[in-house]
């Protein structure tokens, strides 16, 4: 990655040192892209502290696909937000792509996200005023890449929406919108893809097609996939499943 | 992202949103604001320059320098250096003759440049149709007033002798642009070319000649010449400009300018409300975008800069489009009223356009920045948890900032701190009272809710539930209505006051030099012809020489010594009663005639008394003909100089001045169609001097019509701005309403119920806004009347009932019309569109 600011490089250098010392400690670290140690998340609800995550530990290797499963309100999405650096833990440490994002300020985390992370959301999160192609090109433009138009056209073709490039989100079906979102997620060739209930808003058939596409692209790009779902079928397609219950994480045995 | 990337990315993002109409409301608000600002700016700038020009026509130039000695070449050189045009005239009294007949005339010789402003009017036959020309007579010709022809028994084309020269009488002179108010001393006027003057051999060293040099040109140059002349004028020389010469006109102009300043200011305030409103709306609609961009890796400053670049672009586009629209609007306006305007309307200046452009940036950035700053602090986590909104900004920052902005703008805009503070304090009081009032009202309504009819409850509950938003919308409508009411109230008052100054039957003729033995016959003539005439006033010419035995030169300061009341003879009169339109300010009016042995009483006009430091009880010495006589000041009175009746500085008690040489004067109104009767009058009373005032009267009336029209058209702009504000405010809550409406319909509510809900919600809001508007307008107008316009204030009681009802109807209608989408659009579509 190439951070844009000198002060960021200082932080990077520090992290690099961290990583190097860790590498010496464990050869497994070499393949590790996400490492979560003792993370707690406590929020204030009507003046009372509410603990959403309890001492969460998690390790994800490069290229691995991991499903976080659990019922509504178990804390899956909170964990996902923390893993992606959208929020900070109350305590504990989170490393993403070799950076200790739990110690970074918001802008530094944004820089990490820009170059390493892609997202797919349950509610698609496409900008309503942008066409499919423009939505896909957005992360490239944030990265300042020149060939945004060509790359977005290419990947839209890959997800089968070649004909719908100039359509606006409200002119697309839910499944098509999610395919645009997947194209947007992969267009920067991120190291990690976070998906939050990617098929939650879709019917079974469409959901299956979207999931197929997600896994295909994942395999093609050798991306690490972390997805949050309560769909056991979808979870079963992952290399590994972890269960979340009342803010505590437990490793599930693949069935 | 680097700045270069942002500069490339922001317009692209904007362009995409632009295509989908995201900026329409904000841009519209901005365009309306800038358009009304520039249209009002251009219009009032051009019309007030036209009015000044037109009014300057009455004195024949922007500045007039008069002297009893030839004016030195140095003065002309100075004017030339400053780039001013100048013209000169000489006036003197002499005898004109034709055959055996002679008449005393006032000769005016004019240079080739005469007249600098306005036009001379002449006719080819007695009381025939007038035509305007912008030059004096050519060499060898003479233009003369009708009564010269009458007295000399001449026809046009006959020869007339003045001094050593013979002239051909080829036109009848009916109007000189520089005649002004001073017509009492006129003998009939004749006009010749300046080049013919020397050959008459009349003007010799020691002759009594009045020299006048008139100047016109750029106002800065006029100003510097005026200053230069102040420093170089000698006794017996006088500088005159519009303010001094025509108090009525300049007062109308200055009030009109103040009014226009106020109207533009209120248009600006409305704009600010609209822009703040749509700015907030715009920012709220971009929380998601902002969160997503952050999620995709954009940094806080990226977000801020992207939106700042977009705002600047928008301000630029709004400034250009607003300027174009404003330009078109003022063009259309001038076309509509072209009949009333002088032919060579001053061209537009760049000032309103440039200030409109600057204003576009100031207003847009100033009033949207607080909202846009919030975009920066949107948490990226919002992509997962939609309920996360950025922390609200402190109210002090938002409202305090806006108040400071508004104050700076107003001050910059009007240059009048009293006006600014009046409006600002008035608005602040209104806002605070209204805020408390609305909250109390809301509490009362929610307490009373169970007793409302069931069908109305949902709408009212809606209103209550969106309390925060409802308060700010009600305030926005309230301020809008307040601004419009202030403009309407003031317009009505000003127009009525002005139009009252000159009634339709104001005297349009003056008769001077009626001899004592003619007065009875004259009155009989007037009665027999059924002419509406004022009373006859005796006139004695006299010079004020001493106050309490002290010569005037010692009594008054150097500046006041130049006052015309000292430099020339005054017209003095006597009257048993206080003349109409005069007001006694100090002392008492006399009862009956003066008895012999008692010193005569005199009533002095207030401004003159002030300038000459004369008070009740002072003894004044006058000089008439060959003797001094005395009077004691018994009262001070005010005079309405602009009522077109004979007015006097000094009015004496009757009885004491009977033995002084006296003539009588009179004024009357005669319809233009009966002008031929004037010929009979001149035949029966050949020695009288008849002055036609129609031209001057018309000129003043035209000015008033122009001013009124300007004010009314400006009112239209303000009203239009207000309406757009109303629409934009309603539109900004439309998404929530659409979503709610769709939900309620999905849950089974019928359209009729929704419609009733909408009506009760919007009409309730309109009614409250109307109340706020009236209260605010009353407070502000009362302040303005007292502090700025010096008018007495009467509360407009009808407004308290009418305006809230009207505003309930209007806001209700506007709300229901713009919410009809909720009823028309299938709920599924609303839900889907808003979801995406």
mmCIF file of C-alpha atoms in Angstrom, chain B residues 562-799:
data_model
loop_
_atom_site.group_PDB
_atom_site.id
_atom_site.type_symbol
_atom_site.label_atom_id
_atom_site.label_comp_id
_atom_site.label_asym_id
_atom_site.label_seq_id
_atom_site.Cartn_x
_atom_site.Cartn_y
_atom_site.Cartn_z
ATOM 1 C CA UNK B 562 -25.160 83.503 1.352
ATOM 2 C CA UNK B 563 -28.737 82.405 2.038
ATOM 3 C CA UNK B 564 -31.057 83.713 -0.628
ATOM 4 C CA UNK B 565 -33.248 85.440 1.955
ATOM 5 C CA UNK B 566 -30.393 87.846 2.559
ATOM 6 C CA UNK B 567 -28.953 88.108 -0.905
ATOM 7 C CA UNK B 568 -32.190 89.213 -2.505
ATOM 8 C CA UNK B 569 -35.482 90.847 -1.707
ATOM 9 C CA UNK B 570 -38.091 88.734 0.012
ATOM 10 C CA UNK B 571 -41.740 88.459 -0.839
ATOM 11 C CA UNK B 572 -43.620 89.599 2.222
ATOM 12 C CA UNK B 573 -47.329 89.264 2.800
ATOM 13 C CA UNK B 574 -49.952 89.858 5.413
ATOM 14 C CA UNK B 575 -52.855 87.704 6.387
ATOM 15 C CA UNK B 576 -55.518 87.753 9.089
ATOM 16 C CA UNK B 577 -55.408 83.959 9.328
ATOM 17 C CA UNK B 578 -52.748 81.268 9.296
ATOM 18 C CA UNK B 579 -52.360 80.193 5.607
ATOM 19 C CA UNK B 580 -53.512 76.642 4.800
ATOM 20 C CA UNK B 581 -50.847 73.913 5.189
ATOM 21 C CA UNK B 582 -48.943 76.149 7.664
ATOM 22 C CA UNK B 583 -48.479 74.950 11.211
ATOM 23 C CA UNK B 584 -47.878 77.192 14.210
ATOM 24 C CA UNK B 585 -44.856 75.849 16.114
ATOM 25 C CA UNK B 586 -44.121 78.573 18.613
ATOM 26 C CA UNK B 587 -45.784 81.801 19.818
ATOM 27 C CA UNK B 588 -49.316 82.903 18.967
ATOM 28 C CA UNK B 589 -51.217 84.003 15.872
ATOM 29 C CA UNK B 590 -52.624 87.552 16.025
ATOM 30 C CA UNK B 591 -56.198 88.492 16.551
ATOM 31 C CA UNK B 592 -57.371 91.302 14.308
ATOM 32 C CA UNK B 593 -55.465 94.164 12.694
ATOM 33 C CA UNK B 594 -52.503 96.072 14.029
ATOM 34 C CA UNK B 595 -53.397 99.326 15.781
ATOM 35 C CA UNK B 596 -51.407 102.447 15.149
ATOM 36 C CA UNK B 597 -48.560 103.131 17.518
ATOM 37 C CA UNK B 598 -48.075 99.416 18.089
ATOM 38 C CA UNK B 599 -45.144 97.603 16.492
ATOM 39 C CA UNK B 600 -46.272 95.195 13.695
ATOM 40 C CA UNK B 601 -46.191 91.471 14.420
ATOM 41 C CA UNK B 602 -44.596 88.972 12.025
ATOM 42 C CA UNK B 603 -44.633 85.169 11.769
ATOM 43 C CA UNK B 604 -41.383 83.605 10.482
ATOM 44 C CA UNK B 605 -40.898 80.315 8.676
ATOM 45 C CA UNK B 606 -39.170 77.754 10.895
ATOM 46 C CA UNK B 607 -36.132 76.786 8.778
ATOM 47 C CA UNK B 608 -35.302 80.391 7.969
ATOM 48 C CA UNK B 609 -35.696 81.314 11.631
ATOM 49 C CA UNK B 610 -33.271 78.530 12.514
ATOM 50 C CA UNK B 611 -30.672 79.500 9.919
ATOM 51 C CA UNK B 612 -30.823 83.163 10.775
ATOM 52 C CA UNK B 613 -31.070 82.516 14.525
ATOM 53 C CA UNK B 614 -34.335 84.393 14.915
ATOM 54 C CA UNK B 615 -36.698 83.640 17.809
ATOM 55 C CA UNK B 616 -40.035 84.837 19.110
ATOM 56 C CA UNK B 617 -39.684 88.360 20.551
ATOM 57 C CA UNK B 618 -36.800 89.404 18.248
ATOM 58 C CA UNK B 619 -37.127 92.736 16.515
ATOM 59 C CA UNK B 620 -36.574 92.651 12.731
ATOM 60 C CA UNK B 621 -35.794 95.648 10.509
ATOM 61 C CA UNK B 622 -36.834 95.570 6.852
ATOM 62 C CA UNK B 623 -35.983 97.891 4.009
ATOM 63 C CA UNK B 624 -38.528 98.590 1.271
ATOM 64 C CA UNK B 625 -38.149 101.187 -1.465
ATOM 65 C CA UNK B 626 -36.726 104.124 0.435
ATOM 66 C CA UNK B 627 -37.367 103.390 4.067
ATOM 67 C CA UNK B 628 -36.750 101.116 7.022
ATOM 68 C CA UNK B 629 -39.578 99.668 9.062
ATOM 69 C CA UNK B 630 -39.773 97.299 11.977
ATOM 70 C CA UNK B 631 -41.690 94.248 13.138
ATOM 71 C CA UNK B 632 -41.499 91.970 16.154
ATOM 72 C CA UNK B 633 -41.518 88.176 15.770
ATOM 73 C CA UNK B 634 -44.712 86.843 17.343
ATOM 74 C CA UNK B 635 -44.634 83.276 16.068
ATOM 75 C CA UNK B 636 -42.636 80.609 14.209
ATOM 76 C CA UNK B 637 -44.470 78.389 11.741
ATOM 77 C CA UNK B 638 -43.732 75.496 9.390
ATOM 78 C CA UNK B 639 -44.577 75.743 5.691
ATOM 79 C CA UNK B 640 -45.295 72.949 3.237
ATOM 80 C CA UNK B 641 -43.204 74.242 0.361
ATOM 81 C CA UNK B 642 -44.221 71.564 -2.090
ATOM 82 C CA UNK B 643 -47.991 72.198 -2.107
ATOM 83 C CA UNK B 644 -47.850 74.435 -5.190
ATOM 84 C CA UNK B 645 -49.624 77.289 -3.405
ATOM 85 C CA UNK B 646 -48.035 80.699 -2.736
ATOM 86 C CA UNK B 647 -45.835 80.273 0.317
ATOM 87 C CA UNK B 648 -44.039 82.952 2.300
ATOM 88 C CA UNK B 649 -41.095 83.165 4.672
ATOM 89 C CA UNK B 650 -42.637 86.168 6.437
ATOM 90 C CA UNK B 651 -46.334 86.768 7.136
ATOM 91 C CA UNK B 652 -47.311 90.078 8.790
ATOM 92 C CA UNK B 653 -50.259 91.216 10.801
ATOM 93 C CA UNK B 654 -52.714 93.070 8.511
ATOM 94 C CA UNK B 655 -53.145 96.839 8.720
ATOM 95 C CA UNK B 656 -49.619 98.048 9.297
ATOM 96 C CA UNK B 657 -48.151 97.756 5.787
ATOM 97 C CA UNK B 658 -51.033 99.313 3.853
ATOM 98 C CA UNK B 659 -49.001 102.284 2.705
ATOM 99 C CA UNK B 660 -46.155 100.225 1.195
ATOM 100 C CA UNK B 661 -46.159 99.503 -2.577
ATOM 101 C CA UNK B 662 -48.171 96.313 -2.941
ATOM 102 C CA UNK B 663 -49.236 93.928 -5.700
ATOM 103 C CA UNK B 664 -51.383 90.817 -5.307
ATOM 104 C CA UNK B 665 -50.745 87.234 -6.316
ATOM 105 C CA UNK B 666 -53.063 84.324 -6.831
ATOM 106 C CA UNK B 667 -52.940 80.653 -7.844
ATOM 107 C CA UNK B 668 -55.644 78.544 -9.447
ATOM 108 C CA UNK B 669 -56.305 75.241 -11.153
ATOM 109 C CA UNK B 670 -57.499 75.229 -14.752
ATOM 110 C CA UNK B 671 -58.058 72.071 -16.752
ATOM 111 C CA UNK B 672 -55.703 71.854 -19.749
ATOM 112 C CA UNK B 673 -58.725 71.850 -22.102
ATOM 113 C CA UNK B 674 -59.705 75.347 -20.923
ATOM 114 C CA UNK B 675 -56.346 76.960 -21.666
ATOM 115 C CA UNK B 676 -57.910 79.349 -24.203
ATOM 116 C CA UNK B 677 -59.582 81.209 -21.310
ATOM 117 C CA UNK B 678 -56.122 82.433 -20.359
ATOM 118 C CA UNK B 679 -56.128 84.585 -23.484
ATOM 119 C CA UNK B 680 -59.282 86.359 -22.185
ATOM 120 C CA UNK B 681 -57.596 86.870 -18.840
ATOM 121 C CA UNK B 682 -54.496 88.403 -20.412
ATOM 122 C CA UNK B 683 -56.668 90.651 -22.590
ATOM 123 C CA UNK B 684 -58.635 91.987 -19.608
ATOM 124 C CA UNK B 685 -55.591 92.342 -17.307
ATOM 125 C CA UNK B 686 -52.646 93.090 -19.612
ATOM 126 C CA UNK B 687 -50.266 94.002 -16.797
ATOM 127 C CA UNK B 688 -50.514 90.747 -14.844
ATOM 128 C CA UNK B 689 -47.871 88.064 -15.044
ATOM 129 C CA UNK B 690 -49.314 84.613 -15.740
ATOM 130 C CA UNK B 691 -47.169 81.548 -15.035
ATOM 131 C CA UNK B 692 -48.102 78.082 -16.220
ATOM 132 C CA UNK B 693 -46.956 75.427 -13.804
ATOM 133 C CA UNK B 694 -48.179 72.325 -15.643
ATOM 134 C CA UNK B 695 -44.741 71.326 -16.807
ATOM 135 C CA UNK B 696 -43.225 71.399 -13.342
ATOM 136 C CA UNK B 697 -46.266 69.742 -11.829
ATOM 137 C CA UNK B 698 -46.139 66.998 -14.420
ATOM 138 C CA UNK B 699 -42.478 66.476 -13.843
ATOM 139 C CA UNK B 700 -42.966 66.025 -10.133
ATOM 140 C CA UNK B 701 -45.919 63.736 -10.723
ATOM 141 C CA UNK B 702 -43.870 61.654 -13.157
ATOM 142 C CA UNK B 703 -41.166 61.274 -10.571
ATOM 143 C CA UNK B 704 -43.699 60.102 -8.032
ATOM 144 C CA UNK B 705 -45.225 57.659 -10.505
ATOM 145 C CA UNK B 706 -41.788 56.269 -11.290
ATOM 146 C CA UNK B 707 -40.909 55.869 -7.675
ATOM 147 C CA UNK B 708 -44.203 54.159 -6.955
ATOM 148 C CA UNK B 709 -43.792 51.839 -9.885
ATOM 149 C CA UNK B 710 -40.271 50.955 -8.862
ATOM 150 C CA UNK B 711 -41.517 50.128 -5.410
ATOM 151 C CA UNK B 712 -44.370 48.019 -6.657
ATOM 152 C CA UNK B 713 -42.208 45.979 -8.990
ATOM 153 C CA UNK B 714 -39.686 45.418 -6.236
ATOM 154 C CA UNK B 715 -42.532 44.150 -4.118
ATOM 155 C CA UNK B 716 -43.214 41.557 -6.808
ATOM 156 C CA UNK B 717 -39.676 40.258 -6.565
ATOM 157 C CA UNK B 718 -39.895 39.973 -2.827
ATOM 158 C CA UNK B 719 -43.190 38.135 -3.096
ATOM 159 C CA UNK B 720 -41.750 35.749 -5.681
ATOM 160 C CA UNK B 721 -38.732 35.095 -3.476
ATOM 161 C CA UNK B 722 -41.054 34.407 -0.559
ATOM 162 C CA UNK B 723 -43.064 31.912 -2.514
ATOM 163 C CA UNK B 724 -40.001 29.975 -3.582
ATOM 164 C CA UNK B 725 -38.845 29.879 0.013
ATOM 165 C CA UNK B 726 -42.187 28.393 0.995
ATOM 166 C CA UNK B 727 -41.968 25.734 -1.679
ATOM 167 C CA UNK B 728 -38.370 24.880 -0.919
ATOM 168 C CA UNK B 729 -39.147 24.517 2.768
ATOM 169 C CA UNK B 730 -41.975 22.145 2.091
ATOM 170 C CA UNK B 731 -39.947 20.246 -0.447
ATOM 171 C CA UNK B 732 -37.136 19.663 1.985
ATOM 172 C CA UNK B 733 -39.323 17.497 4.180
ATOM 173 C CA UNK B 734 -40.817 15.717 1.220
ATOM 174 C CA UNK B 735 -38.822 12.487 1.427
ATOM 175 C CA UNK B 736 -39.902 11.779 4.963
ATOM 176 C CA UNK B 737 -43.444 12.598 4.038
ATOM 177 C CA UNK B 738 -43.320 10.362 0.972
ATOM 178 C CA UNK B 739 -42.008 7.459 2.983
ATOM 179 C CA UNK B 740 -44.527 7.977 5.754
ATOM 180 C CA UNK B 741 -47.371 8.488 3.324
ATOM 181 C CA UNK B 742 -46.441 5.276 1.529
ATOM 182 C CA UNK B 743 -46.280 3.384 4.819
ATOM 183 C CA UNK B 744 -49.601 4.744 6.031
ATOM 184 C CA UNK B 745 -51.188 3.840 2.706
ATOM 185 C CA UNK B 746 -49.665 0.406 2.801
ATOM 186 C CA UNK B 747 -51.206 0.002 6.221
ATOM 187 C CA UNK B 748 -54.591 0.773 4.707
ATOM 188 C CA UNK B 749 -55.254 4.502 5.075
ATOM 189 C CA UNK B 750 -57.395 5.890 2.250
ATOM 190 C CA UNK B 751 -56.437 8.948 0.249
ATOM 191 C CA UNK B 752 -59.158 11.079 1.764
ATOM 192 C CA UNK B 753 -57.774 10.564 5.232
ATOM 193 C CA UNK B 754 -54.276 11.390 3.993
ATOM 194 C CA UNK B 755 -55.580 14.517 2.346
ATOM 195 C CA UNK B 756 -57.293 15.688 5.516
ATOM 196 C CA UNK B 757 -54.085 14.972 7.410
ATOM 197 C CA UNK B 758 -52.051 17.019 4.967
ATOM 198 C CA UNK B 759 -54.482 19.922 5.078
ATOM 199 C CA UNK B 760 -54.666 20.064 8.846
ATOM 200 C CA UNK B 761 -50.901 19.812 9.163
ATOM 201 C CA UNK B 762 -49.966 22.451 6.608
ATOM 202 C CA UNK B 763 -52.816 24.824 7.390
ATOM 203 C CA UNK B 764 -51.966 24.662 11.085
ATOM 204 C CA UNK B 765 -48.376 25.469 10.272
ATOM 205 C CA UNK B 766 -49.495 28.288 7.977
ATOM 206 C CA UNK B 767 -51.720 29.799 10.634
ATOM 207 C CA UNK B 768 -48.932 29.847 13.206
ATOM 208 C CA UNK B 769 -46.521 31.298 10.658
ATOM 209 C CA UNK B 770 -49.028 34.007 9.807
ATOM 210 C CA UNK B 771 -49.271 35.014 13.460
ATOM 211 C CA UNK B 772 -45.491 35.148 13.782
ATOM 212 C CA UNK B 773 -45.245 37.106 10.554
ATOM 213 C CA UNK B 774 -47.760 39.757 11.581
ATOM 214 C CA UNK B 775 -46.261 40.172 15.026
ATOM 215 C CA UNK B 776 -42.757 40.523 13.604
ATOM 216 C CA UNK B 777 -43.802 42.882 10.839
ATOM 217 C CA UNK B 778 -45.636 45.136 13.287
ATOM 218 C CA UNK B 779 -42.600 45.357 15.558
ATOM 219 C CA UNK B 780 -40.169 46.051 12.733
ATOM 220 C CA UNK B 781 -42.391 48.500 10.864
ATOM 221 C CA UNK B 782 -43.039 50.441 14.062
ATOM 222 C CA UNK B 783 -39.258 50.730 14.535
ATOM 223 C CA UNK B 784 -38.643 51.752 10.934
ATOM 224 C CA UNK B 785 -41.406 54.341 10.911
ATOM 225 C CA UNK B 786 -40.029 56.040 13.968
ATOM 226 C CA UNK B 787 -36.339 55.753 13.284
ATOM 227 C CA UNK B 788 -35.928 55.907 9.540
ATOM 228 C CA UNK B 789 -38.939 57.248 7.716
ATOM 229 C CA UNK B 790 -40.130 59.627 10.427
ATOM 230 C CA UNK B 791 -43.725 58.636 9.910
ATOM 231 C CA UNK B 792 -46.222 58.051 12.669
ATOM 232 C CA UNK B 793 -47.152 54.427 13.108
ATOM 233 C CA UNK B 794 -50.644 52.990 13.345
ATOM 234 C CA UNK B 795 -50.923 49.215 13.946
ATOM 235 C CA UNK B 796 -52.653 47.401 11.122
ATOM 236 C CA UNK B 797 -55.342 45.559 13.029
ATOM 237 C CA UNK B 798 -56.930 43.867 10.037
ATOM 238 C CA UNK B 799 -53.657 42.067 9.380
#
